[in-house]
C-alpha cells in the first residue's frame, strides 16, 4: 500500500511538471498568452459528459422580461415513473464542477433539474438584489417555466444552496415535498457566522471568492478533510485559470452575495417548515461545524440526520457515493 502511494505521488508530480512545461512552451510561442484554455477545455468536456453520459440538456430560462437569466441542466427524457430532483450547488464553481461526481448515478433514478444559481456559471441578472430570497425566486421562476409548478419536488442542496433551498421550502411549501440539506449553516445567527469566519482569518470574500492560487488552496483545505494532497501539486497557473473562469466575470456580485449572507440576521420563523427533511453532515466540517447540524436537526421535528465520519464540508467531493445513496433512499423512501 505504501509503495502504491509513493507511485501515485510520483505520477502526480510528473503530471504537474509536464503541465508546467506545456505552459512554458505556450508562453514562449505566444507572448502574453493568458487565455484559460485548459479550464475552458475541461469545462467543455464536462458539458459533453453531462449531455452524452448523463442524458442532461442545457436550457436557459429568461425571467422578468430578460432581467434575469437562469441556466439549467435538465434531464433530456423526463419519465413519469421517476421523481423530480432539484440540485442546488454552493460556492466553488458552477453546477457542473460541483456535481460532477453525482449526476451520473442520480440521473438513473430521478428527473434532474440543476440550475446555476444567479451569478454562478451561465446565470446572471441586472437586478441589484443580493439576497437568498432573490436566488429562491429565480430558481422557482425557472422551475415553473420548465413545468415544475404542480408540487411534489425533492430538493437536494449543499452549503450556500441549502440557504436557498430552505427559503424555497418556506416561501413555496406546496412545491417541495422532501428536502435534503448538506453541510449548510441554515439558521446561523449573525454572531455565529462571524465567529466561524474569524476562525479562518480574513474577509469572507477572500475565502469564498478567491483571488489567487494561495486563496484557492486555502479554500480547498478548509472545505475538505480527505484527499486534499492533490491541491499541492496542481500548478499555480491552472489554479489561476480556474479562478479566472469561475470567479472573475461576476466577482463583484459574488462578493456581495457572500456579504449579504454573512450580515443578515435570520429570524426565529426561519425554522418553521413542514417538509420531511434529511440533514447530512461531515463530522470534520470546518466551515459549518457538526454542532450546527445537530442544532438544525433539533429545531426540525420532521427531520433526520446522517453524520459521515472523517468527512469535511465538501461531502459531494469526499463521499459522493455515500451521499448519492442517502439521497436516493430518502427521496424514494427506501428503508
PDB file of N, CA and C in Angstrom, residues 135-214:
ATOM      1  N   UNK A 135     -32.387  34.658  -4.921  1.00  0.00           N
ATOM      2  CA  UNK A 135     -31.977  33.386  -5.511  1.00  0.00           C
ATOM      3  C   UNK A 135     -33.152  32.407  -5.544  1.00  0.00           C
ATOM      4  N   UNK A 136     -33.916  32.353  -4.447  1.00  0.00           N
ATOM      5  CA  UNK A 136     -35.055  31.431  -4.373  1.00  0.00           C
ATOM      6  C   UNK A 136     -36.100  31.779  -5.428  1.00  0.00           C
ATOM      7  N   UNK A 137     -36.419  33.070  -5.588  1.00  0.00           N
ATOM      8  CA  UNK A 137     -37.397  33.477  -6.593  1.00  0.00           C
ATOM      9  C   UNK A 137     -36.930  33.130  -8.001  1.00  0.00           C
ATOM     10  N   UNK A 138     -35.632  33.271  -8.238  1.00  0.00           N
ATOM     11  CA  UNK A 138     -35.092  32.987  -9.569  1.00  0.00           C
ATOM     12  C   UNK A 138     -35.172  31.502  -9.882  1.00  0.00           C
ATOM     13  N   UNK A 139     -34.807  30.666  -8.910  1.00  0.00           N
ATOM     14  CA  UNK A 139     -34.870  29.218  -9.122  1.00  0.00           C
ATOM     15  C   UNK A 139     -36.315  28.769  -9.330  1.00  0.00           C
ATOM     16  N   UNK A 140     -37.227  29.244  -8.475  1.00  0.00           N
ATOM     17  CA  UNK A 140     -38.627  28.851  -8.594  1.00  0.00           C
ATOM     18  C   UNK A 140     -39.221  29.351  -9.905  1.00  0.00           C
ATOM     19  N   UNK A 141     -38.892  30.576 -10.295  1.00  0.00           N
ATOM     20  CA  UNK A 141     -39.380  31.097 -11.569  1.00  0.00           C
ATOM     21  C   UNK A 141     -38.934  30.224 -12.731  1.00  0.00           C
ATOM     22  N   UNK A 142     -37.668  29.788 -12.694  1.00  0.00           N
ATOM     23  CA  UNK A 142     -37.169  28.916 -13.733  1.00  0.00           C
ATOM     24  C   UNK A 142     -37.842  27.554 -13.725  1.00  0.00           C
ATOM     25  N   UNK A 143     -38.038  26.993 -12.536  1.00  0.00           N
ATOM     26  CA  UNK A 143     -38.686  25.686 -12.424  1.00  0.00           C
ATOM     27  C   UNK A 143     -40.119  25.734 -12.952  1.00  0.00           C
ATOM     28  N   UNK A 144     -40.820  26.803 -12.653  1.00  0.00           N
ATOM     29  CA  UNK A 144     -42.199  26.917 -13.142  1.00  0.00           C
ATOM     30  C   UNK A 144     -42.219  27.007 -14.670  1.00  0.00           C
ATOM     31  N   UNK A 145     -41.262  27.727 -15.247  1.00  0.00           N
ATOM     32  CA  UNK A 145     -41.186  27.810 -16.700  1.00  0.00           C
ATOM     33  C   UNK A 145     -40.891  26.442 -17.325  1.00  0.00           C
ATOM     34  N   UNK A 146     -40.230  25.579 -16.545  1.00  0.00           N
ATOM     35  CA  UNK A 146     -39.879  24.255 -17.036  1.00  0.00           C
ATOM     36  C   UNK A 146     -40.941  23.208 -16.711  1.00  0.00           C
ATOM     37  N   UNK A 147     -42.080  23.658 -16.185  1.00  0.00           N
ATOM     38  CA  UNK A 147     -43.193  22.753 -15.949  1.00  0.00           C
ATOM     39  C   UNK A 147     -43.244  22.117 -14.578  1.00  0.00           C
ATOM     40  N   UNK A 148     -42.491  22.665 -13.618  1.00  0.00           N
ATOM     41  CA  UNK A 148     -42.480  22.103 -12.263  1.00  0.00           C
ATOM     42  C   UNK A 148     -43.311  22.966 -11.317  1.00  0.00           C
ATOM     43  N   UNK A 149     -44.562  23.143 -11.618  1.00  0.00           N
ATOM     44  CA  UNK A 149     -45.413  24.025 -10.809  1.00  0.00           C
ATOM     45  C   UNK A 149     -46.462  23.266 -10.009  1.00  0.00           C
ATOM     46  N   UNK A 150     -46.540  21.943 -10.197  1.00  0.00           N
ATOM     47  CA  UNK A 150     -47.604  21.183  -9.545  1.00  0.00           C
ATOM     48  C   UNK A 150     -47.197  20.617  -8.188  1.00  0.00           C
ATOM     49  N   UNK A 151     -45.962  20.810  -7.784  1.00  0.00           N
ATOM     50  CA  UNK A 151     -45.529  20.323  -6.479  1.00  0.00           C
ATOM     51  C   UNK A 151     -44.934  18.931  -6.548  1.00  0.00           C
ATOM     52  N   UNK A 152     -44.612  18.393  -5.365  1.00  0.00           N
ATOM     53  CA  UNK A 152     -44.049  17.062  -5.283  1.00  0.00           C
ATOM     54  C   UNK A 152     -42.564  16.986  -5.560  1.00  0.00           C
ATOM     55  N   UNK A 153     -41.892  18.142  -5.591  1.00  0.00           N
ATOM     56  CA  UNK A 153     -40.466  18.147  -5.880  1.00  0.00           C
ATOM     57  C   UNK A 153     -39.653  17.705  -4.667  1.00  0.00           C
ATOM     58  N   UNK A 154     -38.519  17.082  -4.947  1.00  0.00           N
ATOM     59  CA  UNK A 154     -37.496  16.860  -3.937  1.00  0.00           C
ATOM     60  C   UNK A 154     -36.341  17.806  -4.256  1.00  0.00           C
ATOM     61  N   UNK A 155     -35.726  18.356  -3.221  1.00  0.00           N
ATOM     62  CA  UNK A 155     -34.613  19.288  -3.418  1.00  0.00           C
ATOM     63  C   UNK A 155     -33.412  18.795  -2.617  1.00  0.00           C
ATOM     64  N   UNK A 156     -32.282  18.653  -3.294  1.00  0.00           N
ATOM     65  CA  UNK A 156     -31.009  18.348  -2.633  1.00  0.00           C
ATOM     66  C   UNK A 156     -30.140  19.594  -2.734  1.00  0.00           C
ATOM     67  N   UNK A 157     -29.617  20.046  -1.606  1.00  0.00           N
ATOM     68  CA  UNK A 157     -28.857  21.289  -1.577  1.00  0.00           C
ATOM     69  C   UNK A 157     -27.629  21.133  -0.703  1.00  0.00           C
ATOM     70  N   UNK A 158     -26.586  21.858  -1.066  1.00  0.00           N
ATOM     71  CA  UNK A 158     -25.355  21.797  -0.288  1.00  0.00           C
ATOM     72  C   UNK A 158     -24.822  23.199  -0.029  1.00  0.00           C
ATOM     73  N   UNK A 159     -24.376  23.439   1.195  1.00  0.00           N
ATOM     74  CA  UNK A 159     -23.742  24.688   1.609  1.00  0.00           C
ATOM     75  C   UNK A 159     -24.616  25.896   1.288  1.00  0.00           C
ATOM     76  N   UNK A 160     -24.143  26.843   0.452  1.00  0.00           N
ATOM     77  CA  UNK A 160     -24.941  28.023   0.112  1.00  0.00           C
ATOM     78  C   UNK A 160     -26.279  27.635  -0.500  1.00  0.00           C
ATOM     79  N   UNK A 161     -26.297  26.573  -1.278  1.00  0.00           N
ATOM     80  CA  UNK A 161     -27.550  26.101  -1.851  1.00  0.00           C
ATOM     81  C   UNK A 161     -28.565  25.719  -0.807  1.00  0.00           C
ATOM     82  N   UNK A 162     -28.100  25.315   0.395  1.00  0.00           N
ATOM     83  CA  UNK A 162     -29.018  24.967   1.470  1.00  0.00           C
ATOM     84  C   UNK A 162     -29.831  26.156   1.942  1.00  0.00           C
ATOM     85  N   UNK A 163     -29.214  27.335   1.995  1.00  0.00           N
ATOM     86  CA  UNK A 163     -29.949  28.545   2.362  1.00  0.00           C
ATOM     87  C   UNK A 163     -31.059  28.819   1.343  1.00  0.00           C
ATOM     88  N   UNK A 164     -30.727  28.643   0.067  1.00  0.00           N
ATOM     89  CA  UNK A 164     -31.706  28.884  -0.997  1.00  0.00           C
ATOM     90  C   UNK A 164     -32.830  27.863  -0.925  1.00  0.00           C
ATOM     91  N   UNK A 165     -32.480  26.594  -0.755  1.00  0.00           N
ATOM     92  CA  UNK A 165     -33.490  25.532  -0.693  1.00  0.00           C
ATOM     93  C   UNK A 165     -34.426  25.722   0.497  1.00  0.00           C
ATOM     94  N   UNK A 166     -33.865  26.106   1.625  1.00  0.00           N
ATOM     95  CA  UNK A 166     -34.685  26.314   2.815  1.00  0.00           C
ATOM     96  C   UNK A 166     -35.676  27.454   2.598  1.00  0.00           C
ATOM     97  N   UNK A 167     -35.215  28.498   1.940  1.00  0.00           N
ATOM     98  CA  UNK A 167     -36.104  29.633   1.681  1.00  0.00           C
ATOM     99  C   UNK A 167     -37.205  29.250   0.695  1.00  0.00           C
ATOM    100  N   UNK A 168     -36.885  28.408  -0.300  1.00  0.00           N
ATOM    101  CA  UNK A 168     -37.916  27.935  -1.217  1.00  0.00           C
ATOM    102  C   UNK A 168     -38.962  27.128  -0.467  1.00  0.00           C
ATOM    103  N   UNK A 169     -38.511  26.248   0.426  1.00  0.00           N
ATOM    104  CA  UNK A 169     -39.442  25.419   1.201  1.00  0.00           C
ATOM    105  C   UNK A 169     -40.338  26.273   2.087  1.00  0.00           C
ATOM    106  N   UNK A 170     -39.811  27.396   2.555  1.00  0.00           N
ATOM    107  CA  UNK A 170     -40.587  28.291   3.413  1.00  0.00           C
ATOM    108  C   UNK A 170     -41.584  29.118   2.602  1.00  0.00           C
ATOM    109  N   UNK A 171     -41.163  29.619   1.439  1.00  0.00           N
ATOM    110  CA  UNK A 171     -41.980  30.532   0.659  1.00  0.00           C
ATOM    111  C   UNK A 171     -42.954  29.815  -0.269  1.00  0.00           C
ATOM    112  N   UNK A 172     -42.584  28.617  -0.745  1.00  0.00           N
ATOM    113  CA  UNK A 172     -43.440  27.845  -1.644  1.00  0.00           C
ATOM    114  C   UNK A 172     -43.587  26.414  -1.112  1.00  0.00           C
ATOM    115  N   UNK A 173     -44.195  26.253   0.055  1.00  0.00           N
ATOM    116  CA  UNK A 173     -44.278  24.916   0.672  1.00  0.00           C
ATOM    117  C   UNK A 173     -45.022  23.904  -0.188  1.00  0.00           C
ATOM    118  N   UNK A 174     -45.921  24.386  -1.047  1.00  0.00           N
ATOM    119  CA  UNK A 174     -46.696  23.468  -1.877  1.00  0.00           C
ATOM    120  C   UNK A 174     -45.846  22.814  -2.966  1.00  0.00           C
ATOM    121  N   UNK A 175     -44.693  23.394  -3.287  1.00  0.00           N
ATOM    122  CA  UNK A 175     -43.852  22.854  -4.343  1.00  0.00           C
ATOM    123  C   UNK A 175     -42.936  21.737  -3.858  1.00  0.00           C
ATOM    124  N   UNK A 176     -42.503  21.827  -2.603  1.00  0.00           N
ATOM    125  CA  UNK A 176     -41.458  20.950  -2.093  1.00  0.00           C
ATOM    126  C   UNK A 176     -42.047  19.876  -1.185  1.00  0.00           C
ATOM    127  N   UNK A 177     -41.756  18.634  -1.514  1.00  0.00           N
ATOM    128  CA  UNK A 177     -42.221  17.516  -0.699  1.00  0.00           C
ATOM    129  C   UNK A 177     -41.137  17.003   0.246  1.00  0.00           C
ATOM    130  N   UNK A 178     -39.909  16.918  -0.257  1.00  0.00           N
ATOM    131  CA  UNK A 178     -38.788  16.433   0.558  1.00  0.00           C
ATOM    132  C   UNK A 178     -37.569  17.312   0.315  1.00  0.00           C
ATOM    133  N   UNK A 179     -36.788  17.471   1.379  1.00  0.00           N
ATOM    134  CA  UNK A 179     -35.654  18.390   1.332  1.00  0.00           C
ATOM    135  C   UNK A 179     -34.423  17.708   1.918  1.00  0.00           C
ATOM    136  N   UNK A 180     -33.313  17.792   1.200  1.00  0.00           N
ATOM    137  CA  UNK A 180     -32.022  17.307   1.688  1.00  0.00           C
ATOM    138  C   UNK A 180     -31.100  18.500   1.852  1.00  0.00           C
ATOM    139  N   UNK A 181     -30.568  18.679   3.046  1.00  0.00           N
ATOM    140  CA  UNK A 181     -29.656  19.783   3.339  1.00  0.00           C
ATOM    141  C   UNK A 181     -28.315  19.185   3.748  1.00  0.00           C
ATOM    142  N   UNK A 182     -27.255  19.557   3.036  1.00  0.00           N
ATOM    143  CA  UNK A 182     -25.923  19.027   3.291  1.00  0.00           C
ATOM    144  C   UNK A 182     -24.980  20.169   3.679  1.00  0.00           C
ATOM    145  N   UNK A 183     -24.423  20.082   4.870  1.00  0.00           N
ATOM    146  CA  UNK A 183     -23.354  20.997   5.286  1.00  0.00           C
ATOM    147  C   UNK A 183     -23.699  22.469   5.069  1.00  0.00           C
ATOM    148  N   UNK A 184     -24.859  22.889   5.527  1.00  0.00           N
ATOM    149  CA  UNK A 184     -25.297  24.265   5.312  1.00  0.00           C
ATOM    150  C   UNK A 184     -25.593  24.951   6.647  1.00  0.00           C
ATOM    151  N   UNK A 185     -25.160  26.197   6.764  1.00  0.00           N
ATOM    152  CA  UNK A 185     -25.347  26.930   8.013  1.00  0.00           C
ATOM    153  C   UNK A 185     -26.716  27.556   8.134  1.00  0.00           C
ATOM    154  N   UNK A 186     -27.746  26.841   7.729  1.00  0.00           N
ATOM    155  CA  UNK A 186     -29.114  27.353   7.827  1.00  0.00           C
ATOM    156  C   UNK A 186     -29.445  27.661   9.286  1.00  0.00           C
ATOM    157  N   UNK A 187     -29.988  28.850   9.523  1.00  0.00           N
ATOM    158  CA  UNK A 187     -30.378  29.224  10.873  1.00  0.00           C
ATOM    159  C   UNK A 187     -29.275  29.855  11.698  1.00  0.00           C
ATOM    160  N   UNK A 188     -28.076  30.007  11.136  1.00  0.00           N
ATOM    161  CA  UNK A 188     -26.999  30.683  11.844  1.00  0.00           C
ATOM    162  C   UNK A 188     -27.416  32.101  12.217  1.00  0.00           C
ATOM    163  N   UNK A 189     -27.092  32.519  13.413  1.00  0.00           N
ATOM    164  CA  UNK A 189     -27.231  33.934  13.741  1.00  0.00           C
ATOM    165  C   UNK A 189     -26.045  34.683  13.137  1.00  0.00           C
ATOM    166  N   UNK A 190     -26.165  35.993  13.067  1.00  0.00           N
ATOM    167  CA  UNK A 190     -25.077  36.790  12.523  1.00  0.00           C
ATOM    168  C   UNK A 190     -23.801  36.590  13.332  1.00  0.00           C
ATOM    169  N   UNK A 191     -23.940  36.518  14.653  1.00  0.00           N
ATOM    170  CA  UNK A 191     -22.779  36.335  15.515  1.00  0.00           C
ATOM    171  C   UNK A 191     -22.109  34.989  15.270  1.00  0.00           C
ATOM    172  N   UNK A 192     -22.907  33.947  15.090  1.00  0.00           N
ATOM    173  CA  UNK A 192     -22.345  32.627  14.816  1.00  0.00           C
ATOM    174  C   UNK A 192     -21.594  32.614  13.493  1.00  0.00           C
ATOM    175  N   UNK A 193     -22.139  33.282  12.487  1.00  0.00           N
ATOM    176  CA  UNK A 193     -21.453  33.351  11.193  1.00  0.00           C
ATOM    177  C   UNK A 193     -20.110  34.062  11.340  1.00  0.00           C
ATOM    178  N   UNK A 194     -20.109  35.184  12.066  1.00  0.00           N
ATOM    179  CA  UNK A 194     -18.881  35.937  12.248  1.00  0.00           C
ATOM    180  C   UNK A 194     -17.844  35.109  13.001  1.00  0.00           C
ATOM    181  N   UNK A 195     -18.312  34.367  13.996  1.00  0.00           N
ATOM    182  CA  UNK A 195     -17.402  33.539  14.799  1.00  0.00           C
ATOM    183  C   UNK A 195     -16.712  32.486  13.936  1.00  0.00           C
ATOM    184  N   UNK A 196     -17.488  31.825  13.078  1.00  0.00           N
ATOM    185  CA  UNK A 196     -16.911  30.794  12.223  1.00  0.00           C
ATOM    186  C   UNK A 196     -15.945  31.387  11.217  1.00  0.00           C
ATOM    187  N   UNK A 197     -16.273  32.543  10.648  1.00  0.00           N
ATOM    188  CA  UNK A 197     -15.394  33.156   9.661  1.00  0.00           C
ATOM    189  C   UNK A 197     -14.083  33.619  10.288  1.00  0.00           C
ATOM    190  N   UNK A 198     -14.151  34.118  11.521  1.00  0.00           N
ATOM    191  CA  UNK A 198     -12.951  34.609  12.196  1.00  0.00           C
ATOM    192  C   UNK A 198     -11.954  33.492  12.462  1.00  0.00           C
ATOM    193  N   UNK A 199     -12.452  32.261  12.572  1.00  0.00           N
ATOM    194  CA  UNK A 199     -11.555  31.122  12.805  1.00  0.00           C
ATOM    195  C   UNK A 199     -10.555  30.956  11.674  1.00  0.00           C
ATOM    196  N   UNK A 200     -10.959  31.349  10.472  1.00  0.00           N
ATOM    197  CA  UNK A 200     -10.115  31.157   9.304  1.00  0.00           C
ATOM    198  C   UNK A 200      -9.380  32.417   8.895  1.00  0.00           C
ATOM    199  N   UNK A 201      -9.678  33.530   9.548  1.00  0.00           N
ATOM    200  CA  UNK A 201      -9.000  34.786   9.271  1.00  0.00           C
ATOM    201  C   UNK A 201      -9.423  35.406   7.961  1.00  0.00           C
ATOM    202  N   UNK A 202      -9.261  36.711   7.859  1.00  0.00           N
ATOM    203  CA  UNK A 202      -9.568  37.404   6.614  1.00  0.00           C
ATOM    204  C   UNK A 202     -11.044  37.655   6.419  1.00  0.00           C
ATOM    205  N   UNK A 203     -11.336  38.360   5.326  1.00  0.00           N
ATOM    206  CA  UNK A 203     -12.703  38.679   4.958  1.00  0.00           C
ATOM    207  C   UNK A 203     -13.361  37.470   4.313  1.00  0.00           C
ATOM    208  N   UNK A 204     -14.678  37.348   4.469  1.00  0.00           N
ATOM    209  CA  UNK A 204     -15.392  36.206   3.903  1.00  0.00           C
ATOM    210  C   UNK A 204     -15.195  36.117   2.396  1.00  0.00           C
ATOM    211  N   UNK A 205     -15.086  37.263   1.728  1.00  0.00           N
ATOM    212  CA  UNK A 205     -14.909  37.254   0.273  1.00  0.00           C
ATOM    213  C   UNK A 205     -13.583  36.630  -0.123  1.00  0.00           C
ATOM    214  N   UNK A 206     -12.562  36.776   0.727  1.00  0.00           N
ATOM    215  CA  UNK A 206     -11.263  36.189   0.438  1.00  0.00           C
ATOM    216  C   UNK A 206     -11.317  34.668   0.538  1.00  0.00           C
ATOM    217  N   UNK A 207     -12.263  34.156   1.321  1.00  0.00           N
ATOM    218  CA  UNK A 207     -12.401  32.712   1.498  1.00  0.00           C
ATOM    219  C   UNK A 207     -13.287  32.117   0.410  1.00  0.00           C
ATOM    220  N   UNK A 208     -14.455  32.710   0.194  1.00  0.00           N
ATOM    221  CA  UNK A 208     -15.423  32.152  -0.741  1.00  0.00           C
ATOM    222  C   UNK A 208     -15.183  32.559  -2.184  1.00  0.00           C
ATOM    223  N   UNK A 209     -14.540  33.696  -2.403  1.00  0.00           N
ATOM    224  CA  UNK A 209     -14.286  34.175  -3.769  1.00  0.00           C
ATOM    225  C   UNK A 209     -12.780  34.436  -3.903  1.00  0.00           C
ATOM    226  N   UNK A 210     -11.983  33.389  -4.047  1.00  0.00           N
ATOM    227  CA  UNK A 210     -10.518  33.525  -4.042  1.00  0.00           C
ATOM    228  C   UNK A 210      -9.996  34.370  -5.193  1.00  0.00           C
ATOM    229  N   UNK A 211      -8.907  35.070  -4.912  1.00  0.00           N
ATOM    230  CA  UNK A 211      -8.262  35.901  -5.929  1.00  0.00           C
ATOM    231  C   UNK A 211      -6.973  35.284  -6.457  1.00  0.00           C
ATOM    232  N   UNK A 212      -6.344  34.434  -5.678  1.00  0.00           N
ATOM    233  CA  UNK A 212      -5.028  33.901  -6.037  1.00  0.00           C
ATOM    234  C   UNK A 212      -4.995  32.398  -5.806  1.00  0.00           C
ATOM    235  N   UNK A 213      -4.005  31.706  -6.387  1.00  0.00           N
ATOM    236  CA  UNK A 213      -3.848  30.272  -6.116  1.00  0.00           C
ATOM    237  C   UNK A 213      -3.729  29.972  -4.627  1.00  0.00           C
ATOM    238  N   UNK A 214      -3.064  30.850  -3.900  1.00  0.00           N
ATOM    239  CA  UNK A 214      -2.944  30.651  -2.454  1.00  0.00           C
ATOM    240  C   UNK A 214      -4.320  30.656  -1.794  1.00  0.00           C
TER     241      UNK A 214
END
